[in-house]
PDB file of C-alpha atoms and ligand atoms in Angstrom:
ATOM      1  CA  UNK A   1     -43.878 -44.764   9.441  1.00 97.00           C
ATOM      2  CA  UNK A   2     -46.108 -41.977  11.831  1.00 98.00           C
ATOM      3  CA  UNK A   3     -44.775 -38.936  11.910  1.00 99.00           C
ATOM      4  CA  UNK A   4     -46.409 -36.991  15.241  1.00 99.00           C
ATOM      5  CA  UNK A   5     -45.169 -33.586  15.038  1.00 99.00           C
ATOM      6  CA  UNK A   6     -45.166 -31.141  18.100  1.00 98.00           C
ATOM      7  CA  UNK A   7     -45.102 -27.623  16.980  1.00 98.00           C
ATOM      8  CA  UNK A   8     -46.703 -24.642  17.401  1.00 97.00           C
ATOM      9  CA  UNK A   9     -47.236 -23.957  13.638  1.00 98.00           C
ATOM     10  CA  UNK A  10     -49.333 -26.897  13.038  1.00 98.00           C
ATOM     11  CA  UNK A  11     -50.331 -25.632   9.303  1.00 98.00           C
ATOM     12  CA  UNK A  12     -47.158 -25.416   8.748  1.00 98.00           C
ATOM     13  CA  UNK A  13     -46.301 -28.681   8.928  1.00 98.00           C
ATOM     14  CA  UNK A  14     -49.593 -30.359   7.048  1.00 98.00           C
ATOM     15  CA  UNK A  15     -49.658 -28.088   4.265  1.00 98.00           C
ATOM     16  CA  UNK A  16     -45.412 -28.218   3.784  1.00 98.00           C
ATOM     17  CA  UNK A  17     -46.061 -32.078   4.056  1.00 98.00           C
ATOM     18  CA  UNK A  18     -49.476 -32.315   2.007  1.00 98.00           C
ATOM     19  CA  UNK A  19     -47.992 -31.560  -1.377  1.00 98.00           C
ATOM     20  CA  UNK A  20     -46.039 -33.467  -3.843  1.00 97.00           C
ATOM     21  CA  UNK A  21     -44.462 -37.059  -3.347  1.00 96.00           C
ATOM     22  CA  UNK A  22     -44.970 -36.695   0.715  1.00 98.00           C
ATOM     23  CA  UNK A  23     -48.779 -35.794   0.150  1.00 98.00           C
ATOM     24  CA  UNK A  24     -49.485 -38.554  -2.168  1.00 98.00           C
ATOM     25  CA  UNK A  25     -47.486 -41.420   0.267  1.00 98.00           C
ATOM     26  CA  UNK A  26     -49.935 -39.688   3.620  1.00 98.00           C
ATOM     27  CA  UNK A  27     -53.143 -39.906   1.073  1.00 98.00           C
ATOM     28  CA  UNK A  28     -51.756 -43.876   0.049  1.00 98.00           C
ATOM     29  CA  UNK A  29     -50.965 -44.709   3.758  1.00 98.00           C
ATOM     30  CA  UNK A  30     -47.602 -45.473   3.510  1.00 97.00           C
ATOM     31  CA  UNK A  31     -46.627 -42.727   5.748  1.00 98.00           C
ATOM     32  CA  UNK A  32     -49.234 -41.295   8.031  1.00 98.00           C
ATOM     33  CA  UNK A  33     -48.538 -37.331   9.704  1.00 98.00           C
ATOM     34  CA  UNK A  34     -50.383 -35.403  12.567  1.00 98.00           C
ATOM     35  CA  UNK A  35     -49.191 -32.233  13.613  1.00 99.00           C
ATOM     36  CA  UNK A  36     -49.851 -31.445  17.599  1.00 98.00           C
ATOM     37  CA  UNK A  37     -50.537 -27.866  18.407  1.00 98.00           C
ATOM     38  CA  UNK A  38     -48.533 -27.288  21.601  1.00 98.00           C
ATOM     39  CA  UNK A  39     -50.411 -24.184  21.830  1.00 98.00           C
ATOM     40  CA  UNK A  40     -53.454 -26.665  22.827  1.00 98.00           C
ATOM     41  CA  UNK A  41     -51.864 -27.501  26.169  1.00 98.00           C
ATOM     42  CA  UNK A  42     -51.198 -24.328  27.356  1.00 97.00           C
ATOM     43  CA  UNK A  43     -53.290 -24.109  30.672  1.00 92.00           C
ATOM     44  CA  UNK A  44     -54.174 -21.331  30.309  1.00 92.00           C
ATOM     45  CA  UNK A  45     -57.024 -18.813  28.544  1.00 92.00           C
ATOM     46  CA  UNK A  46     -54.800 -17.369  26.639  1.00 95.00           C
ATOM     47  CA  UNK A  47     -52.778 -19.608  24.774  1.00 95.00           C
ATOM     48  CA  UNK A  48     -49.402 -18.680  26.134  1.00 97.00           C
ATOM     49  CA  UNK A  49     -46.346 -21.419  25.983  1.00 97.00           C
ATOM     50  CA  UNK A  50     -43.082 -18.816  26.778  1.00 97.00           C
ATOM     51  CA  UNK A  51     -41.942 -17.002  28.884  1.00 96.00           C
ATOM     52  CA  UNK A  52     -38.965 -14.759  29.599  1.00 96.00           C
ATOM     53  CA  UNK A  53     -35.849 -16.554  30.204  1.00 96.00           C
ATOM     54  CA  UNK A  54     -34.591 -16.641  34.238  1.00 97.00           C
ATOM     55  CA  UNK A  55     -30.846 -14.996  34.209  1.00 97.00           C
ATOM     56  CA  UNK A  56     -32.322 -12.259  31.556  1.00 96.00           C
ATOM     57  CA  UNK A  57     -31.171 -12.303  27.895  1.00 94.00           C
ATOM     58  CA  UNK A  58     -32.933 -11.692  24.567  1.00 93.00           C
ATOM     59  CA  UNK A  59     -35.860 -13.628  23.574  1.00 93.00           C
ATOM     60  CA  UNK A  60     -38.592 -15.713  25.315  1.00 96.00           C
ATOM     61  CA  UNK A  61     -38.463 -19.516  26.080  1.00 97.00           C
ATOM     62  CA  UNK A  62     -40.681 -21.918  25.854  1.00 97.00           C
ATOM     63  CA  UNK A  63     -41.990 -23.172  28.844  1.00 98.00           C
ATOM     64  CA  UNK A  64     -41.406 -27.212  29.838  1.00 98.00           C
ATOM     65  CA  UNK A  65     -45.416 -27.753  30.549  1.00 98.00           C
ATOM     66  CA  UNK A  66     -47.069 -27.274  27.127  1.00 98.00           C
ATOM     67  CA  UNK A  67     -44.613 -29.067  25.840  1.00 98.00           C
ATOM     68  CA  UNK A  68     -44.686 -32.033  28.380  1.00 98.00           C
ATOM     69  CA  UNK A  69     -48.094 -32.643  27.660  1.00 98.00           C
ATOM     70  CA  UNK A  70     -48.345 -32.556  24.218  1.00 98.00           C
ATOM     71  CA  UNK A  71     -45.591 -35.133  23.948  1.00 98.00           C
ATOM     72  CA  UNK A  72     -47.823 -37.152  26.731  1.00 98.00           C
ATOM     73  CA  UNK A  73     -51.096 -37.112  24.739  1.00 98.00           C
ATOM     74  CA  UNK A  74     -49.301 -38.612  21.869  1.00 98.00           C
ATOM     75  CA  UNK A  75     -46.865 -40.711  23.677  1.00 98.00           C
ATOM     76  CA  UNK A  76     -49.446 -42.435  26.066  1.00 98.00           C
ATOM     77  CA  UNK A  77     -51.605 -43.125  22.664  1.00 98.00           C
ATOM     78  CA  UNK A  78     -48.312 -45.545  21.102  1.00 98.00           C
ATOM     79  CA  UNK A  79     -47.660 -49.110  22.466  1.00 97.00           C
ATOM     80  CA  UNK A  80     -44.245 -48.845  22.522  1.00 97.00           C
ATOM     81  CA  UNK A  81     -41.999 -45.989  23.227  1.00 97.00           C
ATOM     82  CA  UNK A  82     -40.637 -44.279  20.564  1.00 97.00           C
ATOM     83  CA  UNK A  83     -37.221 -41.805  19.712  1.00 98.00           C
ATOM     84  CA  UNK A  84     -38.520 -38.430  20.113  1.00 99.00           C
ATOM     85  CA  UNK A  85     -36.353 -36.084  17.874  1.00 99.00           C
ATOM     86  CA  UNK A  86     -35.693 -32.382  19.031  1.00 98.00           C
ATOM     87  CA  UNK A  87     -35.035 -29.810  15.981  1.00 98.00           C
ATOM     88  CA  UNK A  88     -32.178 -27.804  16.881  1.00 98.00           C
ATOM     89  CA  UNK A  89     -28.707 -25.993  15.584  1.00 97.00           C
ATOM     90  CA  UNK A  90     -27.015 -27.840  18.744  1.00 97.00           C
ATOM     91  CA  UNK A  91     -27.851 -31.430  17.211  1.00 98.00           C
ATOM     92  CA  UNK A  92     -25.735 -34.193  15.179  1.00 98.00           C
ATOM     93  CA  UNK A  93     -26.012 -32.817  11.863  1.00 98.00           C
ATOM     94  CA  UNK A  94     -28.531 -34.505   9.464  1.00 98.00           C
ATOM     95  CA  UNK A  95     -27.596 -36.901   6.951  1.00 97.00           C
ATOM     96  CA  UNK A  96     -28.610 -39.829   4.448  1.00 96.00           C
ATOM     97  CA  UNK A  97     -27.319 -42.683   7.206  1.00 96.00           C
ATOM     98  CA  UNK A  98     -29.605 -41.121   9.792  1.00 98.00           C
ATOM     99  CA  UNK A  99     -32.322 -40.812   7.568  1.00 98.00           C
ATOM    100  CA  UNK A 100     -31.890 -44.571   6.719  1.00 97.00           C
ATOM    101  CA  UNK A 101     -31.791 -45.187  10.248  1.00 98.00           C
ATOM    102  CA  UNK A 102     -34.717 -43.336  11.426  1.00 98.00           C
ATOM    103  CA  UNK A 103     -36.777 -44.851   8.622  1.00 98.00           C
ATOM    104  CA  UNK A 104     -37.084 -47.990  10.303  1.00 98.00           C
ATOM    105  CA  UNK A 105     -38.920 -46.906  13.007  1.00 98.00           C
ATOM    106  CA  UNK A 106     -42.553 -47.485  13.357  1.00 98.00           C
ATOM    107  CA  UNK A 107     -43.360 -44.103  15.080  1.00 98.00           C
ATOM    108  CA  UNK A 108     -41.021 -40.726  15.606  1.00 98.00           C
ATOM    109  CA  UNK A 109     -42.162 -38.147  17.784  1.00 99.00           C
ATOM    110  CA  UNK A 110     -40.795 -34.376  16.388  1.00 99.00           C
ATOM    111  CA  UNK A 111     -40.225 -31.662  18.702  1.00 98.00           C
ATOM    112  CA  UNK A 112     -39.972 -28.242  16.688  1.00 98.00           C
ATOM    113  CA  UNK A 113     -38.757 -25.037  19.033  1.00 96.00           C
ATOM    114  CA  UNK A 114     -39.004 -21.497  18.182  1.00 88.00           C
ATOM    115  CA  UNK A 115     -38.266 -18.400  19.909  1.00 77.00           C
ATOM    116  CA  UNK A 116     -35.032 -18.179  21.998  1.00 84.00           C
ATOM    117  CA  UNK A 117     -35.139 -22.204  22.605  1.00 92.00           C
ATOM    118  CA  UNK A 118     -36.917 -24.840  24.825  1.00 98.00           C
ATOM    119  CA  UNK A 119     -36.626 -25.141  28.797  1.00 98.00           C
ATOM    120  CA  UNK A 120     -34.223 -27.620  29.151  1.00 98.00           C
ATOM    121  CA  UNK A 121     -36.072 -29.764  31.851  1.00 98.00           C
ATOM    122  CA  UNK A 122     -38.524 -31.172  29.324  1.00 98.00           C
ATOM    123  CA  UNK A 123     -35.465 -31.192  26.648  1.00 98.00           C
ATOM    124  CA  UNK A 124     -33.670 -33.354  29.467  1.00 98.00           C
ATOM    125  CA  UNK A 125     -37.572 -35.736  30.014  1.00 98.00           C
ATOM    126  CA  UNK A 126     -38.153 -36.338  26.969  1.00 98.00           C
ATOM    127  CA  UNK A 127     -35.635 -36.244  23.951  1.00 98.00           C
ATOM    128  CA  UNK A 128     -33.555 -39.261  22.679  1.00 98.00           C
ATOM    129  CA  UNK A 129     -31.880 -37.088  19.577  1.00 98.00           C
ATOM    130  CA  UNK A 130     -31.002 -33.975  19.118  1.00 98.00           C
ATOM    131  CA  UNK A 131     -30.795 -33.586  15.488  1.00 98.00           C
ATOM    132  CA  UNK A 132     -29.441 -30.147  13.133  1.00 98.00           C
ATOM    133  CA  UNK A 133     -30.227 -30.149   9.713  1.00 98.00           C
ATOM    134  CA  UNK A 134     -26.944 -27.668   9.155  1.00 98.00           C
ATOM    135  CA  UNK A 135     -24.901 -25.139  10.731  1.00 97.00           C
ATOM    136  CA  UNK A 136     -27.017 -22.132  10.249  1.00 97.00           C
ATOM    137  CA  UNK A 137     -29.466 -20.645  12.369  1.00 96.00           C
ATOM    138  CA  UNK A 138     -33.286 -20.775  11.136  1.00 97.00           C
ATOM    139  CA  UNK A 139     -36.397 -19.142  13.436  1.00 96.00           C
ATOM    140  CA  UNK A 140     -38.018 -22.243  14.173  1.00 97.00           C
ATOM    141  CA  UNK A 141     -37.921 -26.238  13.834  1.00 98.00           C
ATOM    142  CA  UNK A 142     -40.770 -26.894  11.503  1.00 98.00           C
ATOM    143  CA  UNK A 143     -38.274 -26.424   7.995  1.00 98.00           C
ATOM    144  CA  UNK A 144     -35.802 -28.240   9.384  1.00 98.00           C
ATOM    145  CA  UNK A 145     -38.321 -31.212  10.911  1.00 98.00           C
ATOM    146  CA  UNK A 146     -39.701 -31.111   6.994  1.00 98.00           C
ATOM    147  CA  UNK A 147     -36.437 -31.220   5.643  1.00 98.00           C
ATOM    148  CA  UNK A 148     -36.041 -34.615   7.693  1.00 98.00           C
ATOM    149  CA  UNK A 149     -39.501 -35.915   6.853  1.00 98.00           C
ATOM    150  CA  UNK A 150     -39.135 -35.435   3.308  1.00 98.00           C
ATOM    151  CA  UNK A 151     -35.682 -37.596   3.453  1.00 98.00           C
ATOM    152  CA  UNK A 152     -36.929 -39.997   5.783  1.00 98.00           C
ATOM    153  CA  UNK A 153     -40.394 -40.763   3.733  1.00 98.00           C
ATOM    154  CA  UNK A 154     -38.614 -41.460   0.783  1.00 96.00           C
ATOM    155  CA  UNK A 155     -36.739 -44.672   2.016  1.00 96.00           C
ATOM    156  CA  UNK A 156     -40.191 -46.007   3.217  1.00 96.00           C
ATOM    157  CA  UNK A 157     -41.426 -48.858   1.092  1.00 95.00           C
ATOM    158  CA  UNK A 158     -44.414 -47.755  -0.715  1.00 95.00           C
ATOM    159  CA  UNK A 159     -43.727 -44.208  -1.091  1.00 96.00           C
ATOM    160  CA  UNK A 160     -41.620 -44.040  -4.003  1.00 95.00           C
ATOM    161  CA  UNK A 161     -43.101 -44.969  -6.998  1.00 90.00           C
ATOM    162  CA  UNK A 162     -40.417 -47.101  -8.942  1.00 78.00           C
ATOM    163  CA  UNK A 163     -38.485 -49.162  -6.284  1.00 66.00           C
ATOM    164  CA  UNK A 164     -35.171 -48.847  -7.334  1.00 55.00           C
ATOM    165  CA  UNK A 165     -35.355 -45.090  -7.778  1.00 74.00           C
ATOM    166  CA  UNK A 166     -34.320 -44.351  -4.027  1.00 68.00           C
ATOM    167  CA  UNK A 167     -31.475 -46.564  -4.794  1.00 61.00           C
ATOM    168  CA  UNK A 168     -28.958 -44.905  -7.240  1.00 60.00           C
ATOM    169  CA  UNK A 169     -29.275 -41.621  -6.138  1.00 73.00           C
ATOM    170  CA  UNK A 170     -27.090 -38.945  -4.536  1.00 75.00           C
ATOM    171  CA  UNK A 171     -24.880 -40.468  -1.372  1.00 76.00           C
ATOM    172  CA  UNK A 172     -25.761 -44.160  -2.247  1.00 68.00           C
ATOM    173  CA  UNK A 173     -22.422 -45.548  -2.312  1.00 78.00           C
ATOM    174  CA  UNK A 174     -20.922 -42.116  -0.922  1.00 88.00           C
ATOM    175  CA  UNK A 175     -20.875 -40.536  -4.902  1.00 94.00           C
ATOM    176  CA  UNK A 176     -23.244 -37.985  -6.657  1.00 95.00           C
ATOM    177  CA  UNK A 177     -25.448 -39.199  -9.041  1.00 94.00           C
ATOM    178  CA  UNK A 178     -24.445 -39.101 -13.082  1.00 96.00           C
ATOM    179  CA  UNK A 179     -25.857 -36.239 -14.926  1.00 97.00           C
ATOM    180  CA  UNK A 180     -29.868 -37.177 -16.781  1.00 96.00           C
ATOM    181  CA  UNK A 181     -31.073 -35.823 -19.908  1.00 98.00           C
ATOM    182  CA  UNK A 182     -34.198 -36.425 -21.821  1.00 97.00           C
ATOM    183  CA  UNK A 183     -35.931 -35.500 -25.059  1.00 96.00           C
ATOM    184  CA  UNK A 184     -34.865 -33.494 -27.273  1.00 98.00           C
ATOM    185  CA  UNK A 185     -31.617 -34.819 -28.288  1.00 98.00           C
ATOM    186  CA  UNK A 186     -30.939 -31.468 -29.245  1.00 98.00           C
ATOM    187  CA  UNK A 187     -31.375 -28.262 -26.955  1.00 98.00           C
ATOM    188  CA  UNK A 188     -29.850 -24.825 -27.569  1.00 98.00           C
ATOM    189  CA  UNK A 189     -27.176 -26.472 -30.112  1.00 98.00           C
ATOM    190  CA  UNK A 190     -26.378 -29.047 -26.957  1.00 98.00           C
ATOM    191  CA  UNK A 191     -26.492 -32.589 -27.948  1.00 98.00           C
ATOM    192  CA  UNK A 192     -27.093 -35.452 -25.490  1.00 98.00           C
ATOM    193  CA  UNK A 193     -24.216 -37.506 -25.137  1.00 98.00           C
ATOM    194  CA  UNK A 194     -23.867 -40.002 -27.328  1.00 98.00           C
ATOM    195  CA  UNK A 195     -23.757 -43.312 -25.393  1.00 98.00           C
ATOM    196  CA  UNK A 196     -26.572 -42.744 -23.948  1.00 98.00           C
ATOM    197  CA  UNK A 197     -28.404 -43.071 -27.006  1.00 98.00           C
ATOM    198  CA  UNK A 198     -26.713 -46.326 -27.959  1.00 98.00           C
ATOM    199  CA  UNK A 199     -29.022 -48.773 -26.269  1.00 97.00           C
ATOM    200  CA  UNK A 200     -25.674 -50.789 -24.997  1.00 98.00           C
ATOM    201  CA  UNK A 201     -26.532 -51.109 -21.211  1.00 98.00           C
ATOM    202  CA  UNK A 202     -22.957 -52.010 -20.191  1.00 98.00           C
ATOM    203  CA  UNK A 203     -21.132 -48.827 -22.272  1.00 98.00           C
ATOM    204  CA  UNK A 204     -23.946 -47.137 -20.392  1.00 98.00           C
ATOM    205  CA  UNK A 205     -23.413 -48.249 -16.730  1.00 97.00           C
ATOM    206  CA  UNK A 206     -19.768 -47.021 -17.177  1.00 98.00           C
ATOM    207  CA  UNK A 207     -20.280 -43.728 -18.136  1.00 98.00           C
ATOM    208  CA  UNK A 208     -22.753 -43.209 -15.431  1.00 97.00           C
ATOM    209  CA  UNK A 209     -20.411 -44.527 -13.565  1.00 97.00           C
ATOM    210  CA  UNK A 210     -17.241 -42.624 -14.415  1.00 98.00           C
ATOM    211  CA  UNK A 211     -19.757 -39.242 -14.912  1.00 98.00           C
ATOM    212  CA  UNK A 212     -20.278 -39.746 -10.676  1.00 96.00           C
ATOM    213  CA  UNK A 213     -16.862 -40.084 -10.046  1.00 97.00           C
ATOM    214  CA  UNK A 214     -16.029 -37.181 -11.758  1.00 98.00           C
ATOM    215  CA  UNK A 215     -18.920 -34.985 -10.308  1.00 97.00           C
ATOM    216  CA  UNK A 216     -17.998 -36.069  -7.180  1.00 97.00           C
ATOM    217  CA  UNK A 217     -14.444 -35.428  -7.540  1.00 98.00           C
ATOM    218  CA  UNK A 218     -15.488 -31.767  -8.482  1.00 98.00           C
ATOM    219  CA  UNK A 219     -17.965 -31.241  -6.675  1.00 98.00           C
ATOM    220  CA  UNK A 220     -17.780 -32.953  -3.218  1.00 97.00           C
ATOM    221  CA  UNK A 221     -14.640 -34.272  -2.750  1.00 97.00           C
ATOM    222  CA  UNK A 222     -14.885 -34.457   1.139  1.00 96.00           C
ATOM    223  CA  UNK A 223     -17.165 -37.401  -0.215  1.00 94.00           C
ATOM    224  CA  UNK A 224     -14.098 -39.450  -1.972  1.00 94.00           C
TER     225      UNK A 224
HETATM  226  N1  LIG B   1     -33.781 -24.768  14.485  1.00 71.86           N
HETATM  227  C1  LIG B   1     -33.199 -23.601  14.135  1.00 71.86           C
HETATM  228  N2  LIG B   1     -32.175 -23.798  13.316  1.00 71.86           N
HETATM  229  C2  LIG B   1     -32.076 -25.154  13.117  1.00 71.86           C
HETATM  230  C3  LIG B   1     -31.211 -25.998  12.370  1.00 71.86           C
HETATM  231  N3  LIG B   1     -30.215 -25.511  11.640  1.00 71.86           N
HETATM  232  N4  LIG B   1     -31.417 -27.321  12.424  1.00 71.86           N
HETATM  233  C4  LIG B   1     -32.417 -27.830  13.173  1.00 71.86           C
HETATM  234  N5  LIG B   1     -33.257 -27.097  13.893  1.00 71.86           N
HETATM  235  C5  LIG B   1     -33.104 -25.760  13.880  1.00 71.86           C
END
């Protein structure tokens, strides 16, 4: 999986990305990340990619050029073409199935806005999805591009450590996943429950089992 990221807060991006679990799987090479400074294709000497909005309004807008040809010096670089993902509140709303789905592609080309928004002639050229990562407002796309990354790079092969951990997790078969505890057995007078201590797999399995339900049922029940 190559992440290219178009953004105007490239730093952003490689130092959000360059720590942790993601930063190990871009040093290993199962995922690979650059970070495009659309600042870089401004066309001008001093670096500026917005402009006031036609029809007035608050804010400034970015303007379709910069933006164009940053997606161009990446894009003409692939062999194939690839989905090119614009960051925004408008979007389908983020979630595990999509981040399954994107992680099959080979390449994904992220679009982050900021200011007021995007002109919507290079939103029209060049994005396939338009993708939210909730309903709240934030002042730019590089969080919520991150927020997709992070998902995303964990179903790639290579990136987790242990295999199977991606498996029973959170949303995997639309239920939370069971409360974990580890040494010691005993914390602040709070004992770890019992079964789990009993070395019998199958007891074990059910419990987890019937512990998800019940979080679920509490917790998320628009889940159920
Ligand atoms: N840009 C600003 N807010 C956003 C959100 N909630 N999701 C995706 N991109 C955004």
């Amino acid at each position: 999986m190559k992440f290219h990221v178009l953004t105007l807060f490239p730093d952003m991006i490689i130092n959000g990305m360059g720590e942790s679990i993601t930063g190990r799987a871009i040093k290993s090479g199962a995922i690979s990340l650059e970070a495009v400074n659309i600042r870089d294709y401004a066309g001008n000497k001093h670096g500026q990619v917005d402009d006031y909005p036609y029809g007035g309004g608050a804010g400034m807008v970015m303007q379709p050029a910069p933006v164009y040809d940053a997606y161009r010096a990446v894009a003409d670089r692939l062999s194939k073409p690839c989905r090119v993902v614009y960051m925004t509140p408008q979007g389908e709303v983020f979630c595990q199935k999509m981040a399954k789905e994107f992680a099959l592609e080979e390449d994904l080309i992220i679009l982050c806005g900021h200011y007021e928004g995007v002109d919507e002639r290079v939103l029209e050229l060049i994005v396939t999805d338009h993708v939210s990562i909730g309903d709240y407002v934030l002042t730019g796309g590089e969080l919520p591009a991150m927020v997709m990354m992070d998902a995303i790079s964990r179903l790639v092969p290579g990136v987790l450590h242990n295999d199977e951990s991606a498996e029973y997790e959170s949303f995997q078969n639309h239920l939370l996943e069971y409360p974990q505890y580890t040494r010691p057995v005993s914390f602040m007078g709070m004992d770890v429950p019992e079964v789990l201590l009993s070395g019998h797999h199958k007891n074990i399995a059910a419990w987890r089992q019937e512990q998800s339900l019940e979080r679920t049922r509490q917790r998320r029940p628009d889940l159920l």
